[in-house]
XYZ file of C-alpha atoms in Angstrom:
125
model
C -20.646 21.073 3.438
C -18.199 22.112 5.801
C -17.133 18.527 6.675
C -15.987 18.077 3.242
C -13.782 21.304 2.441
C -10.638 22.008 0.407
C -8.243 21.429 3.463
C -9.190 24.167 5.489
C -8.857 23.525 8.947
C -10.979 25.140 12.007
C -8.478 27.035 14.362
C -10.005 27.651 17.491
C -7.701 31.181 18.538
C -5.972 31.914 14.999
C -4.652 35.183 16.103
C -2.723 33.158 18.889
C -1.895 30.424 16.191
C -0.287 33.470 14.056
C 1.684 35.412 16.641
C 3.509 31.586 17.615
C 4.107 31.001 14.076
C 5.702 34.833 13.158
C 7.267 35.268 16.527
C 10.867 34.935 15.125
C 9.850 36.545 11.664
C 11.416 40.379 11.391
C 8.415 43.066 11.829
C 5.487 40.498 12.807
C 3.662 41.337 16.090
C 0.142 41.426 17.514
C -0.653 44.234 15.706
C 0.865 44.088 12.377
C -0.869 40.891 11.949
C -4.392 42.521 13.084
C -3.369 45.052 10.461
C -3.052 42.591 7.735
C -5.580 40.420 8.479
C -8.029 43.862 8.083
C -6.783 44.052 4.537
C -9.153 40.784 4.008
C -6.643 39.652 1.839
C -5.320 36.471 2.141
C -1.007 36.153 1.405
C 1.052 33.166 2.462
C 4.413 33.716 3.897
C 7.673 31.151 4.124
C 8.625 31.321 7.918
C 12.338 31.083 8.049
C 12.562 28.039 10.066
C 9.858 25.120 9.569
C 7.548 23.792 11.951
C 6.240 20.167 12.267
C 2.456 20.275 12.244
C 0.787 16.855 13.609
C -2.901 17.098 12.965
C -5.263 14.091 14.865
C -8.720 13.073 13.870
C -10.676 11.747 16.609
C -13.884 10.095 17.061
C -13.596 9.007 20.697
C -11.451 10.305 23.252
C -11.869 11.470 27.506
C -12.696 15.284 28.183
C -11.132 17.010 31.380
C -13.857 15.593 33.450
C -13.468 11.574 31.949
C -16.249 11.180 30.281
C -15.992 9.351 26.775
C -16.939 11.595 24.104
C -18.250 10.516 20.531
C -18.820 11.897 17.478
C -19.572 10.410 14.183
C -16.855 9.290 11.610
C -17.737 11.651 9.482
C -14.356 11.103 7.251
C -14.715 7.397 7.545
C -10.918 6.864 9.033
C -12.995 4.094 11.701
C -13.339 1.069 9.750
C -9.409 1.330 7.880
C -8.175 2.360 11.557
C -9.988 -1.069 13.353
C -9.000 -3.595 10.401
C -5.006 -2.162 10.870
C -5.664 -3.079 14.678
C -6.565 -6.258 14.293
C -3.986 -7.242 11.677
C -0.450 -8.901 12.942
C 2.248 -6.429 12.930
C 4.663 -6.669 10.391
C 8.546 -6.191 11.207
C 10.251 -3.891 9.011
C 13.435 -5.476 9.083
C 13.722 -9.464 8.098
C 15.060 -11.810 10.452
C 18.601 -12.299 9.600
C 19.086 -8.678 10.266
C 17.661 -8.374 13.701
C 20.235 -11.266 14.706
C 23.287 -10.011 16.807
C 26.355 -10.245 14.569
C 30.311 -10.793 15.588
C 32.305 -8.908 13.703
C 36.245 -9.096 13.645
C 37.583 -5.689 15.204
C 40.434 -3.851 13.990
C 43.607 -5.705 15.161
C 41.777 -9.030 15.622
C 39.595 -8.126 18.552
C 35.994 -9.454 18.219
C 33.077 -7.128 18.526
C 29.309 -8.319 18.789
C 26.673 -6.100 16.706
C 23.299 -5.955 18.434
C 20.839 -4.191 16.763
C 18.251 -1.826 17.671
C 14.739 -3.615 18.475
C 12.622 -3.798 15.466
C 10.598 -1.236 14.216
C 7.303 -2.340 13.191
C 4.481 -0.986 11.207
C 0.577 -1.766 11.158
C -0.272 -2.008 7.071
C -3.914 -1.820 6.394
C -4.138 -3.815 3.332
């Protein structure tokens, strides 16, 4: 079924979604990439400068108007994603570390360490 693909992922305006991606690429414009995508051939090209892609999987979220929408869990990410909420956070850095430090200075002046706060992660075990 569709819900169970090789990766592929639903693009609601791919044209769009190409002409953002190849805007800085030599030679790529609205209509060269009409032009290739007519050719029904499908080529993968290195863009010379990467982009971070963040993809999110909801089930519930609030449309435009506020309503709650829901749809089924239909990659069963639910049940892993509640049992990670309702563990205790774990720090990533042990205790001794997070503890400000005085450190002698060059020429005997004291300087006091403080660390950043703790970063912490939610481990679904």
């Amino acid at each position: 079924t569709r819900t169970f693909s090789h990766g592929c992922i639903r693009i609601a305006k791919p044209i769009d979604l190409a002409e953002y991606l190849l805007k800085n690429e030599n030679g790529w414009d609205h209509n060269k990439i009409l032009a290739e995508i007519g050719k029904g051939k499908r080529q993968i090209l290195k863009l010379s400068r990467p982009i971070d892609v963040h993809i999110l999987y909801l089930t519930a979220w609030t449309d435009v108007q506020g309503d709650v929408q829901f749809r089924n869990d239909i990659y069963e990410g639910d049940e892993t994603l509640l049992h990670a909420l309702s563990e205790k956070p774990r720090t990533l850095y042990p205790d001794e570390i997070r503890k400000p430090k005085e450190n002698p200075g060059q020429h005997g002046c004291k300087t006091t360490v403080i660390p950043l706060p703790p970063l912490t992660e939610i481990v679904s075990e």
